PDB file of C-alpha atoms in Angstrom:
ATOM      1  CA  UNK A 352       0.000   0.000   0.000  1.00  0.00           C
ATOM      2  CA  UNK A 353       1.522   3.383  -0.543  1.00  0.00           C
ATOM      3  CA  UNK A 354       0.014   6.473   0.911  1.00  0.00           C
ATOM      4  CA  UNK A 355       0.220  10.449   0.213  1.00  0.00           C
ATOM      5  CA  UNK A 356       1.750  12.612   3.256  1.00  0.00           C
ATOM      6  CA  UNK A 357       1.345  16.108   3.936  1.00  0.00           C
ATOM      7  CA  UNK A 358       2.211  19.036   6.675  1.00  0.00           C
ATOM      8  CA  UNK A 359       0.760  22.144   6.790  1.00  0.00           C
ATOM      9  CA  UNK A 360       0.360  24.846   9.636  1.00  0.00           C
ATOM     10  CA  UNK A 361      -2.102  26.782  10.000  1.00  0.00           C
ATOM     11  CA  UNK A 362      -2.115  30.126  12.230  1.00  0.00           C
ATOM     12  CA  UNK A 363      -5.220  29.582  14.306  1.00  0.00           C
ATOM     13  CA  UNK A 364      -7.228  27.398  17.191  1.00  0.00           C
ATOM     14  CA  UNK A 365      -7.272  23.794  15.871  1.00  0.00           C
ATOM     15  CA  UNK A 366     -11.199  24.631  16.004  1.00  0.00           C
ATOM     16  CA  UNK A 367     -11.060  27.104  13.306  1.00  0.00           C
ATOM     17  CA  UNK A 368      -9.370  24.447  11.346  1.00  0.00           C
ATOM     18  CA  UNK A 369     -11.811  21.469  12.690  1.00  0.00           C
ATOM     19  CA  UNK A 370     -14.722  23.509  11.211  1.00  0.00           C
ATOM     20  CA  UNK A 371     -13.141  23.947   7.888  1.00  0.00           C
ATOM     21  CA  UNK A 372     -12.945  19.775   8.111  1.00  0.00           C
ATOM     22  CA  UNK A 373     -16.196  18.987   9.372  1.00  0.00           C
ATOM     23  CA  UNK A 374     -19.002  21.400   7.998  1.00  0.00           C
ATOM     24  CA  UNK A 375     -20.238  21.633   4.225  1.00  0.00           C
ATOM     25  CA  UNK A 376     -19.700  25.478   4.053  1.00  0.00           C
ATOM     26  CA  UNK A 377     -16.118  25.189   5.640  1.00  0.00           C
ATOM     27  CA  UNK A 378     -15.160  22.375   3.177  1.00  0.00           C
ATOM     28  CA  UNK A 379     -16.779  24.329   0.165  1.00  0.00           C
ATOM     29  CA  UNK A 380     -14.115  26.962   1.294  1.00  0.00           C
ATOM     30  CA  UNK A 381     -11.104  25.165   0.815  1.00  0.00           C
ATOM     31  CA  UNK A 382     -11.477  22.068  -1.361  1.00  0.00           C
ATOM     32  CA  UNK A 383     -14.313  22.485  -3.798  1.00  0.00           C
ATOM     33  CA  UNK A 384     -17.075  24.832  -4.068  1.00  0.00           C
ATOM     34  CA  UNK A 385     -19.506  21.939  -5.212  1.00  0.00           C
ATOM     35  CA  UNK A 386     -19.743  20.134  -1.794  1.00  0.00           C
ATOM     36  CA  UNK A 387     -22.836  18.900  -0.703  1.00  0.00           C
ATOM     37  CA  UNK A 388     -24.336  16.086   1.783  1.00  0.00           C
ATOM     38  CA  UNK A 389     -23.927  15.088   5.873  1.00  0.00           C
ATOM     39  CA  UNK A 390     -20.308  16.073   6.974  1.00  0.00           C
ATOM     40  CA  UNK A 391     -21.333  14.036  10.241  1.00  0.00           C
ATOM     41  CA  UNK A 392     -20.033  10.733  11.431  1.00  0.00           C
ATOM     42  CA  UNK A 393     -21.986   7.820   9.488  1.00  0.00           C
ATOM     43  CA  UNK A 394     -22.641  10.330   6.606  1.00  0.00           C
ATOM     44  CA  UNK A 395     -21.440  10.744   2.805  1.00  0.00           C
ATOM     45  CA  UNK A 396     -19.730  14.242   1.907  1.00  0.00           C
ATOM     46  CA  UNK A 397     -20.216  14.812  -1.764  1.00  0.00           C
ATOM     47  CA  UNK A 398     -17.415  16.543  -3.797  1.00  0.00           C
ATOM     48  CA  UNK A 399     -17.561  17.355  -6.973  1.00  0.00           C
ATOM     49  CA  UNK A 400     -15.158  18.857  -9.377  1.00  0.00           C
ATOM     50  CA  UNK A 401     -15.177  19.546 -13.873  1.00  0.00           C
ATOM     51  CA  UNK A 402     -13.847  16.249 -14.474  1.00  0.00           C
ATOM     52  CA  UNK A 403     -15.893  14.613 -11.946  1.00  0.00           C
ATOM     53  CA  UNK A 404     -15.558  13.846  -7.572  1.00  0.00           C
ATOM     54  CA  UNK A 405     -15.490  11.948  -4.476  1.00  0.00           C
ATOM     55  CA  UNK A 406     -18.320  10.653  -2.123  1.00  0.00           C
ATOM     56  CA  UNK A 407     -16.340  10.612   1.274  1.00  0.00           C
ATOM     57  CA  UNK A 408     -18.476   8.481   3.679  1.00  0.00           C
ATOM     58  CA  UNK A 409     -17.378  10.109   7.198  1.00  0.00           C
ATOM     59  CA  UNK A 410     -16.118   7.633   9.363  1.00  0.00           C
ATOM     60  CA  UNK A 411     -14.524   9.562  13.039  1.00  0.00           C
ATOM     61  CA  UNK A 412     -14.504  12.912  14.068  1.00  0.00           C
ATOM     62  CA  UNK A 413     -13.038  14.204  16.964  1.00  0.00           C
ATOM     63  CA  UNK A 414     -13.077  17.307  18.288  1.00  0.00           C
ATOM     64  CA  UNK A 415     -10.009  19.643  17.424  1.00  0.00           C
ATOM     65  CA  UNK A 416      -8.287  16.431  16.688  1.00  0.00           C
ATOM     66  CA  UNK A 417      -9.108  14.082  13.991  1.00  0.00           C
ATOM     67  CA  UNK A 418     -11.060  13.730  10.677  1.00  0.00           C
ATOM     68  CA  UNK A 419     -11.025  10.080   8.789  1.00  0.00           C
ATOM     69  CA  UNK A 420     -13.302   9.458   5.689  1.00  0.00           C
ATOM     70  CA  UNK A 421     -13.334   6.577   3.719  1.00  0.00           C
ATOM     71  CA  UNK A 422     -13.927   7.361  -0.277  1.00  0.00           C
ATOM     72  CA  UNK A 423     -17.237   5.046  -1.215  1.00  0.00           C
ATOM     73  CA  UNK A 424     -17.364   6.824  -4.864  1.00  0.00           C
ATOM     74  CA  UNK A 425     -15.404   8.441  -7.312  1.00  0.00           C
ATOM     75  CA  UNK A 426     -12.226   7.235  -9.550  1.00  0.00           C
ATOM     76  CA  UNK A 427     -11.037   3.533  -9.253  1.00  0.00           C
ATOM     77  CA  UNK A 428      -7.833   4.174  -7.724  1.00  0.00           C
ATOM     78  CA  UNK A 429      -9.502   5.971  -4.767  1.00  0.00           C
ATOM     79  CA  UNK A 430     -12.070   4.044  -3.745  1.00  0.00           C
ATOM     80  CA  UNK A 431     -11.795   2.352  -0.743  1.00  0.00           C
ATOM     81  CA  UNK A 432      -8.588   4.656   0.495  1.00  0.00           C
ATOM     82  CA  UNK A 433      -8.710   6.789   3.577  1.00  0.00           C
ATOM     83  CA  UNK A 434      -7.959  10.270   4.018  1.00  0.00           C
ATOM     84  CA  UNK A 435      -6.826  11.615   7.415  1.00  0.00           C
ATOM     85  CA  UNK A 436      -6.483  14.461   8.832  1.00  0.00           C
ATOM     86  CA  UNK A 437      -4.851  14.917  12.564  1.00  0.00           C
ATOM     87  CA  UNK A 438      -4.741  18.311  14.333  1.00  0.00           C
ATOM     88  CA  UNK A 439      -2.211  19.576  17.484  1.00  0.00           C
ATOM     89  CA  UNK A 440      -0.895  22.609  18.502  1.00  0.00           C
ATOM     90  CA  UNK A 441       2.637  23.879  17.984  1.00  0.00           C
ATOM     91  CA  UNK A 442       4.044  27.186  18.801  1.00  0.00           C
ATOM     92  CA  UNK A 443       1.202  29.987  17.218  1.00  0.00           C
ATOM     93  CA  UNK A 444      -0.489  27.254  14.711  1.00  0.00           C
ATOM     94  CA  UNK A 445      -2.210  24.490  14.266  1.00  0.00           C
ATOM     95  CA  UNK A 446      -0.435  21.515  12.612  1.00  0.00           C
ATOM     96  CA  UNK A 447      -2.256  19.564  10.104  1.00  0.00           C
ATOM     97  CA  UNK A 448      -1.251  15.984   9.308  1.00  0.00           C
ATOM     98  CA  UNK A 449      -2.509  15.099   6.161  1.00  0.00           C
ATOM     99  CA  UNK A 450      -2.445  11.399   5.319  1.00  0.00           C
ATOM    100  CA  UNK A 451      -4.384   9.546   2.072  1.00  0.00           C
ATOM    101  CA  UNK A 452      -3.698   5.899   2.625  1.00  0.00           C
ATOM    102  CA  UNK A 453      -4.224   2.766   1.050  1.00  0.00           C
ATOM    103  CA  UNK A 454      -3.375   3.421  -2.676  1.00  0.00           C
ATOM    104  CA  UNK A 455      -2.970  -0.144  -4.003  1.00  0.00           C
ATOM    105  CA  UNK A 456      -0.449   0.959  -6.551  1.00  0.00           C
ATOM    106  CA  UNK A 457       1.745   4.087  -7.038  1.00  0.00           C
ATOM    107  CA  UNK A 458       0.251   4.846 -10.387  1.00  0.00           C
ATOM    108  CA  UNK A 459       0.967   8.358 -12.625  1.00  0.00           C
ATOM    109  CA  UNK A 460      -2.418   9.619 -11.222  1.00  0.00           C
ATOM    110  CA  UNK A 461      -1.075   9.191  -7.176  1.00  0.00           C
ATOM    111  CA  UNK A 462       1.796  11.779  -8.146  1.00  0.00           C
ATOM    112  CA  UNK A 463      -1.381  14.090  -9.550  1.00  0.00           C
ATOM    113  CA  UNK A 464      -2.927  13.736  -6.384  1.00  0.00           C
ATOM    114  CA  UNK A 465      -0.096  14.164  -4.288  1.00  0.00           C
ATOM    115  CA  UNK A 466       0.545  17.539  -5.492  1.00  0.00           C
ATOM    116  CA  UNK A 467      -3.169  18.714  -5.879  1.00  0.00           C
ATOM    117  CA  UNK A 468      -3.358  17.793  -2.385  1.00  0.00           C
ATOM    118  CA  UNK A 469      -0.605  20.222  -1.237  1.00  0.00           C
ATOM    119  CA  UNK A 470      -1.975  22.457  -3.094  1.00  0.00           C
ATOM    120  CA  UNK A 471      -5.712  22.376  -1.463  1.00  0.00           C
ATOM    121  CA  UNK A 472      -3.838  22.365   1.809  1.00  0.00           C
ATOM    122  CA  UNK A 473      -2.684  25.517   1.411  1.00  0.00           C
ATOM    123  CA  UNK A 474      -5.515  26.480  -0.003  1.00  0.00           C
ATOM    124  CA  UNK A 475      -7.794  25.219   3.620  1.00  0.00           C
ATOM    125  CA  UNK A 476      -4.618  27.451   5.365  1.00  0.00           C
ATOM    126  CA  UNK A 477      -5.347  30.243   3.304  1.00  0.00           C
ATOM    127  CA  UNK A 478      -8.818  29.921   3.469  1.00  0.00           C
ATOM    128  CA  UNK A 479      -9.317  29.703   7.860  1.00  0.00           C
ATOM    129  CA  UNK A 480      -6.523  32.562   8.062  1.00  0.00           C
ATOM    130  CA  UNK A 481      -8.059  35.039   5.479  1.00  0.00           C
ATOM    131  CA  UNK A 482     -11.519  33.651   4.970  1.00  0.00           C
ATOM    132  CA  UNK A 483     -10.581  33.319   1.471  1.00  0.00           C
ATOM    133  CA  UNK A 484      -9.519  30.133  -0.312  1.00  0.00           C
ATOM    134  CA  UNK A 485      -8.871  29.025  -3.314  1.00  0.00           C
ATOM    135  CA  UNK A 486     -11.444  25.793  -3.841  1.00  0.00           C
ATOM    136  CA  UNK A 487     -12.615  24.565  -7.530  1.00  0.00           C
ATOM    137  CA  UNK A 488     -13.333  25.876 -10.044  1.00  0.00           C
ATOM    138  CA  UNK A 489     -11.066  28.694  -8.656  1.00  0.00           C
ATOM    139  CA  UNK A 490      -8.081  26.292  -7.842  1.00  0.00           C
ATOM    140  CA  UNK A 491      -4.348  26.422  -8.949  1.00  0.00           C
ATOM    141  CA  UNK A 492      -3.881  24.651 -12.177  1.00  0.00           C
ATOM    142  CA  UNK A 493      -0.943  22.199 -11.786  1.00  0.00           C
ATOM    143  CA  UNK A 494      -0.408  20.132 -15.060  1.00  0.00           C
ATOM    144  CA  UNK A 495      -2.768  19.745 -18.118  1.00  0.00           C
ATOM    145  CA  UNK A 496      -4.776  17.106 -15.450  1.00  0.00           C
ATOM    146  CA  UNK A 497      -5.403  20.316 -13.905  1.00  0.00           C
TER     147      UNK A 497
ATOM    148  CA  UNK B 139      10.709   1.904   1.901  1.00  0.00           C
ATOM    149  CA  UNK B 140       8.532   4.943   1.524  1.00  0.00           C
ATOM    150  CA  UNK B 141       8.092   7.679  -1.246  1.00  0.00           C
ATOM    151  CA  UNK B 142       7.356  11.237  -1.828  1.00  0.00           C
ATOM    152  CA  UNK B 143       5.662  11.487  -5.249  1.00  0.00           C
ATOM    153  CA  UNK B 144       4.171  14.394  -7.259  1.00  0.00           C
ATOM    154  CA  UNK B 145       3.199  15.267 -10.782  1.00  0.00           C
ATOM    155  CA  UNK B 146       3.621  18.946 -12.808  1.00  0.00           C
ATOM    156  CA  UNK B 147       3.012  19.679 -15.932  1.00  0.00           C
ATOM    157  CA  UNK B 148       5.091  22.944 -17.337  1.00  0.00           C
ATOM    158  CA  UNK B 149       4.347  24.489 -20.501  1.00  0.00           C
ATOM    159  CA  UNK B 150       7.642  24.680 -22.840  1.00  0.00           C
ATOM    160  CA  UNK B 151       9.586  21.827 -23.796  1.00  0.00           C
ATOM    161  CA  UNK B 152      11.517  19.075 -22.142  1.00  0.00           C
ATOM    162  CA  UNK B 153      14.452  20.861 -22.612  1.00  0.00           C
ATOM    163  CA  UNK B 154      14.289  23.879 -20.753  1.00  0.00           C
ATOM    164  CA  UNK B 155      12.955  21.749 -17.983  1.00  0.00           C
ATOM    165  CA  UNK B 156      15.778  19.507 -18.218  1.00  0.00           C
ATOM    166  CA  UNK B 157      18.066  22.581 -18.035  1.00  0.00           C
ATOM    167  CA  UNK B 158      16.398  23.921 -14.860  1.00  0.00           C
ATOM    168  CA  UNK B 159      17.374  20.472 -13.178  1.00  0.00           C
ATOM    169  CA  UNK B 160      20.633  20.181 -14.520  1.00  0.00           C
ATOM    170  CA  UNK B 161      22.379  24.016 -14.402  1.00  0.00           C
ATOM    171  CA  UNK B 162      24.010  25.979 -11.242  1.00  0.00           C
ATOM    172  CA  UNK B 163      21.711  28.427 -12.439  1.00  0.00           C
ATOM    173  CA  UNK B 164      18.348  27.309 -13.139  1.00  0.00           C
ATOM    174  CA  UNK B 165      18.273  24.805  -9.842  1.00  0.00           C
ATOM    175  CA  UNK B 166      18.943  27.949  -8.477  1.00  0.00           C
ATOM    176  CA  UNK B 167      16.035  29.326  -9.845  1.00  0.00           C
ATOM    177  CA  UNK B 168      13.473  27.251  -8.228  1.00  0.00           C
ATOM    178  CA  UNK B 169      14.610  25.227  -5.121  1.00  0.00           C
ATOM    179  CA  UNK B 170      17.371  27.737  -3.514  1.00  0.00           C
ATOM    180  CA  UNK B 171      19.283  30.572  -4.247  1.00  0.00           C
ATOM    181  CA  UNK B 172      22.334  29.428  -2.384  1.00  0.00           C
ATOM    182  CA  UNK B 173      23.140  26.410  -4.601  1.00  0.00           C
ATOM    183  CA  UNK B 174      26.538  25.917  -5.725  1.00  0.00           C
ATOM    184  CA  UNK B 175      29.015  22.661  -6.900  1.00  0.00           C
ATOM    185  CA  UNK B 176      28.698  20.314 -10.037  1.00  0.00           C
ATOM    186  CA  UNK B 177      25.905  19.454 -11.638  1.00  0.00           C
ATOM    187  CA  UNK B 178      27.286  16.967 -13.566  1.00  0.00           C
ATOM    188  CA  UNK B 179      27.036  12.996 -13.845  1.00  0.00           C
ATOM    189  CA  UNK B 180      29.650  12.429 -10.998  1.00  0.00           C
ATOM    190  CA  UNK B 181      29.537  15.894  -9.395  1.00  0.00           C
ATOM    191  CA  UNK B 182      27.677  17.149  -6.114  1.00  0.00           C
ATOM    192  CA  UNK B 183      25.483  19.788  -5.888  1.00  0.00           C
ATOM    193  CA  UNK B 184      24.821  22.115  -2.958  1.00  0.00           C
ATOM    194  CA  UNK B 185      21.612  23.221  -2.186  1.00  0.00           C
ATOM    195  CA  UNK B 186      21.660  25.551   0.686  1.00  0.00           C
ATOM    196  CA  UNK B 187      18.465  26.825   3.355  1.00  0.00           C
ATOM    197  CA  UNK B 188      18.209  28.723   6.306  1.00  0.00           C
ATOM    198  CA  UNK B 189      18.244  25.686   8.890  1.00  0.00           C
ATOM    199  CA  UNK B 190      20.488  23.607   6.502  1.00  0.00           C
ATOM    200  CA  UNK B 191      20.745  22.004   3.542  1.00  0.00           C
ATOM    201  CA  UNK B 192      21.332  19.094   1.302  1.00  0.00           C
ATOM    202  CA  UNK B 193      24.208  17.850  -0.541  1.00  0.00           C
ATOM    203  CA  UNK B 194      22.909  15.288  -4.222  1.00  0.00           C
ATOM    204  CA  UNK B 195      25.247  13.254  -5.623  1.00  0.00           C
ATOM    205  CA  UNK B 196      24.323  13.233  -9.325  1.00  0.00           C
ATOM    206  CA  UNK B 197      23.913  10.156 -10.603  1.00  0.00           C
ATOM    207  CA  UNK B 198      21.831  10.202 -13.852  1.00  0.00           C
ATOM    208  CA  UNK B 199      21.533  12.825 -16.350  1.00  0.00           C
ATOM    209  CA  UNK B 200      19.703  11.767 -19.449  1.00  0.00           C
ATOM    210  CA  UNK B 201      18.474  14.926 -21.812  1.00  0.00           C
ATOM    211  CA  UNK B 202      15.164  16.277 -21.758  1.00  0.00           C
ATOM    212  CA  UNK B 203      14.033  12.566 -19.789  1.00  0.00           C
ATOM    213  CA  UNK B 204      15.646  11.835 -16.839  1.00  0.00           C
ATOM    214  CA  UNK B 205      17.603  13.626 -13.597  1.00  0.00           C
ATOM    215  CA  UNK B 206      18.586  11.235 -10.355  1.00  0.00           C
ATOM    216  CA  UNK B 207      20.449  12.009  -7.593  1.00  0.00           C
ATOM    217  CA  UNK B 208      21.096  10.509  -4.423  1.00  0.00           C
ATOM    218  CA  UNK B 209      21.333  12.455  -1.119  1.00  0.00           C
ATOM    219  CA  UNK B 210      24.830  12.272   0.689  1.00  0.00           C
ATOM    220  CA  UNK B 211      24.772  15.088   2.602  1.00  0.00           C
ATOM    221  CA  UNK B 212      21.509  16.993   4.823  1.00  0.00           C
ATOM    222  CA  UNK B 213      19.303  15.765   7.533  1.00  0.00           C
ATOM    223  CA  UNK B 214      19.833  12.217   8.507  1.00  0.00           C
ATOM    224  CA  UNK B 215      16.013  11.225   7.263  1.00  0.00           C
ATOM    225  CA  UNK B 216      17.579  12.203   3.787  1.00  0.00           C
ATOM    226  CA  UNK B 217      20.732  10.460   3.946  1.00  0.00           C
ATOM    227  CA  UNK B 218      21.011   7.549   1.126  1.00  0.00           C
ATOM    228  CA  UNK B 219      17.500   8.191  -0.336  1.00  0.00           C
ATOM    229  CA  UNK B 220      16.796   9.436  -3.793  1.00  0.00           C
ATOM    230  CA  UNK B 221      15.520  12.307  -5.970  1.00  0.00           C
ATOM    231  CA  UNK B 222      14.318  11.630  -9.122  1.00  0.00           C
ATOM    232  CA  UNK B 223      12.870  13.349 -11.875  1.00  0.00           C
ATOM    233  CA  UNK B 224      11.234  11.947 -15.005  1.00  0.00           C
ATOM    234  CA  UNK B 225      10.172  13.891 -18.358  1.00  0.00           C
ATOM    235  CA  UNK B 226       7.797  13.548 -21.437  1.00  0.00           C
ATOM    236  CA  UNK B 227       5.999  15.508 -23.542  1.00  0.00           C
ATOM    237  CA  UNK B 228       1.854  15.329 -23.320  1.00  0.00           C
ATOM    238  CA  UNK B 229      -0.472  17.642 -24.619  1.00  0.00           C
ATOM    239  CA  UNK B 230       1.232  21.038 -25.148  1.00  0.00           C
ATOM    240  CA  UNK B 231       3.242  20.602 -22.008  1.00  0.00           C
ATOM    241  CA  UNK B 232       6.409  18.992 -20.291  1.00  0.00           C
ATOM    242  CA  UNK B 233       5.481  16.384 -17.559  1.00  0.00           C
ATOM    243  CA  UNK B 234       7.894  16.300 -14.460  1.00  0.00           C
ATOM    244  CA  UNK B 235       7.119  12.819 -12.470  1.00  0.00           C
ATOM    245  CA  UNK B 236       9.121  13.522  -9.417  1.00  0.00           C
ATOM    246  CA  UNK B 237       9.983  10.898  -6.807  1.00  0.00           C
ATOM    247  CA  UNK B 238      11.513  11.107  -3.912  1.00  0.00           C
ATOM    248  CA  UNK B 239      12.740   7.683  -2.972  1.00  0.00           C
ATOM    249  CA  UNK B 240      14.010   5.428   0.000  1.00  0.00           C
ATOM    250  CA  UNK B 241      12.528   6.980   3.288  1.00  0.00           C
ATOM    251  CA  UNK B 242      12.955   4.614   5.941  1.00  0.00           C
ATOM    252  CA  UNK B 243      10.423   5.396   7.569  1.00  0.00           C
ATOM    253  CA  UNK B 244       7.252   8.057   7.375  1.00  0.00           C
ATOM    254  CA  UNK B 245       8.382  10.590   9.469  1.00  0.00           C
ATOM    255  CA  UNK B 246       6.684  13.801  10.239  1.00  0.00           C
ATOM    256  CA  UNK B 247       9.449  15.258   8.616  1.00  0.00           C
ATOM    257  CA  UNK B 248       8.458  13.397   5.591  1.00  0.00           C
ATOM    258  CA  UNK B 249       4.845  15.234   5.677  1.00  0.00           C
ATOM    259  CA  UNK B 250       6.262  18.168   5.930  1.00  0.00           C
ATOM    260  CA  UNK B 251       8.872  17.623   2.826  1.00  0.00           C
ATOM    261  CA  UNK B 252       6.409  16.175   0.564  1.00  0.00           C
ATOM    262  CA  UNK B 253       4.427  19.723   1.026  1.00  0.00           C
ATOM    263  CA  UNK B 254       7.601  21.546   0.296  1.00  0.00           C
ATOM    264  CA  UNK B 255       8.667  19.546  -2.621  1.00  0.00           C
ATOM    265  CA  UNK B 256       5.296  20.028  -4.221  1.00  0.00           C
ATOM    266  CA  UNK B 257       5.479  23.667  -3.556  1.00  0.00           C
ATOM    267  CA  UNK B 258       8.638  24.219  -5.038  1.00  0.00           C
ATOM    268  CA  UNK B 259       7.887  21.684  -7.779  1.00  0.00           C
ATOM    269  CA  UNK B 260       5.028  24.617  -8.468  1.00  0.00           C
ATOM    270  CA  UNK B 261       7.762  27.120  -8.046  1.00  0.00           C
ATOM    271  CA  UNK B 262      10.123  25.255 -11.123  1.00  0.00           C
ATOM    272  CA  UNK B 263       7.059  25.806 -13.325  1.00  0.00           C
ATOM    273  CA  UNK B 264       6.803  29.160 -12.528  1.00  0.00           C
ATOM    274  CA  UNK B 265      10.474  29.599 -12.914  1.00  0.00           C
ATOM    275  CA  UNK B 266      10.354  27.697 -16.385  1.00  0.00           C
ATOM    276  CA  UNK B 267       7.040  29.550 -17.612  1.00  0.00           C
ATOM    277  CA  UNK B 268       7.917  33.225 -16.733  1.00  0.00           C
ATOM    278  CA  UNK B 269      11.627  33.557 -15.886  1.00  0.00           C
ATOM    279  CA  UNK B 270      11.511  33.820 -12.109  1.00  0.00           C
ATOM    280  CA  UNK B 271      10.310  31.145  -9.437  1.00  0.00           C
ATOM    281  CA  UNK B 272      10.228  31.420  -5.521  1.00  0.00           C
ATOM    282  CA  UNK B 273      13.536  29.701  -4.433  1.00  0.00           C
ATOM    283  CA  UNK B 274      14.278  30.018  -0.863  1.00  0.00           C
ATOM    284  CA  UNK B 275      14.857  32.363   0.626  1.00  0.00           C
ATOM    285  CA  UNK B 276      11.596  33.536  -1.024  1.00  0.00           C
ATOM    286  CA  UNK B 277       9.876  30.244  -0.667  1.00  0.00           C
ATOM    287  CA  UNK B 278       6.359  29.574   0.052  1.00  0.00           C
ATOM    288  CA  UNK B 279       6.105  29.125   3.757  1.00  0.00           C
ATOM    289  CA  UNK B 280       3.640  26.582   4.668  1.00  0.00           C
ATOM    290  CA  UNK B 281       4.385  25.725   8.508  1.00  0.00           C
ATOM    291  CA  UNK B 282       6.614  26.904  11.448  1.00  0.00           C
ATOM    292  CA  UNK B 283       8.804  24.350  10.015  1.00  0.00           C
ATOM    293  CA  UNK B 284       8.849  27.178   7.072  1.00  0.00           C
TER     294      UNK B 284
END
């Protein structure tokens, strides 16, 4: 299995940054303005993006601490991965640890998503510090995969 | 063994990609300002930060495809492991598959890295495209871990 690993700090309460994980409006902020569904544990998140999305069903919350999903639609290579995201405090910010485990192989489109990733992460950074992100269709183009 | 993996696309050719991996001067323009040493099959290159740096054997130089190095100098995490970059033409663009290979183990300082690399992956497109990227010490700053 081979998984995608990220670090980003963000300079706020871990709450601010929970939100932006866990509600529809905070997630449209960051990630993709089309989001829709129950952000709640037991629900399905739905993203969707030009080329297509992701149903994330949401599997644990915790407080200020911890997101997991597991993906339940979308491409072939995603489904059934994780994505994780664990919170803490260090100095003025709040750490995220970004992990998207499980890919079965490390195929072109897991180096596309590696980097669209960071890129979204700083875009959920810029988005709880300013109020302003940068989620599709408004996202930074990468690569002719966009 | 784990890896950091990531996937640009950069409009111009191959080879003015291949000569922003392989030149004093153009790695320069992208990953650090302070880089000095050979870039040649054979040589080591020395890529310079604030907290440190990194010291890449160059291994493989292969026009307009193919750029590997190995790491024998930096933070012990890096020590022994890998950087690879890979090149083709798609579309109107120049693909970069980077990799960067042999982590022992998934360290937060691997989180944090793969964020960097990505972000100054974004920079050597910039760099390539218009003339001028954001090496260090002008560098995106993502974290307190800068």
């Amino acid at each position: 299995m081979f998984d995608i690993l990220h670090r980003i700090g963000v300079t706020s309460s871990p709450e601010a940054v929970y939100d932006a994980l866990t509600t529809i409006d905070g997630l449209a902020g960051w990630w993709t303005e089309d989001t829709t569904g129950d952000s709640e544990v037991g629900g399905v998140a739905r993203f969707r993006f030009l080329p297509g999305g992701f149903d994330m069903k949401v599997l644990e919350t915790k407080p200020a601490e911890r997101v997991l999903w597991e993906v339940v639609d979308g491409p072939e290579e995603w489904i059934g991965t994780q994505v994780r995201f664990e919170l803490k405090q260090e100095d003025d910010c709040t750490i995220v640890l970004f992990r998207h485990l499980g890919w079965r192989e490390p195929v072109e489109f897991m180096y596309h998503c590696s980097t669209k990733w960071a890129s979204y992460l700083l875009s959920l950074k810029k988005y709880v510090e300013t109020g302003t992100g940068d989620p599709a269709p408004r996202d930074v183009q990468i690569s002719n995969w966009h």
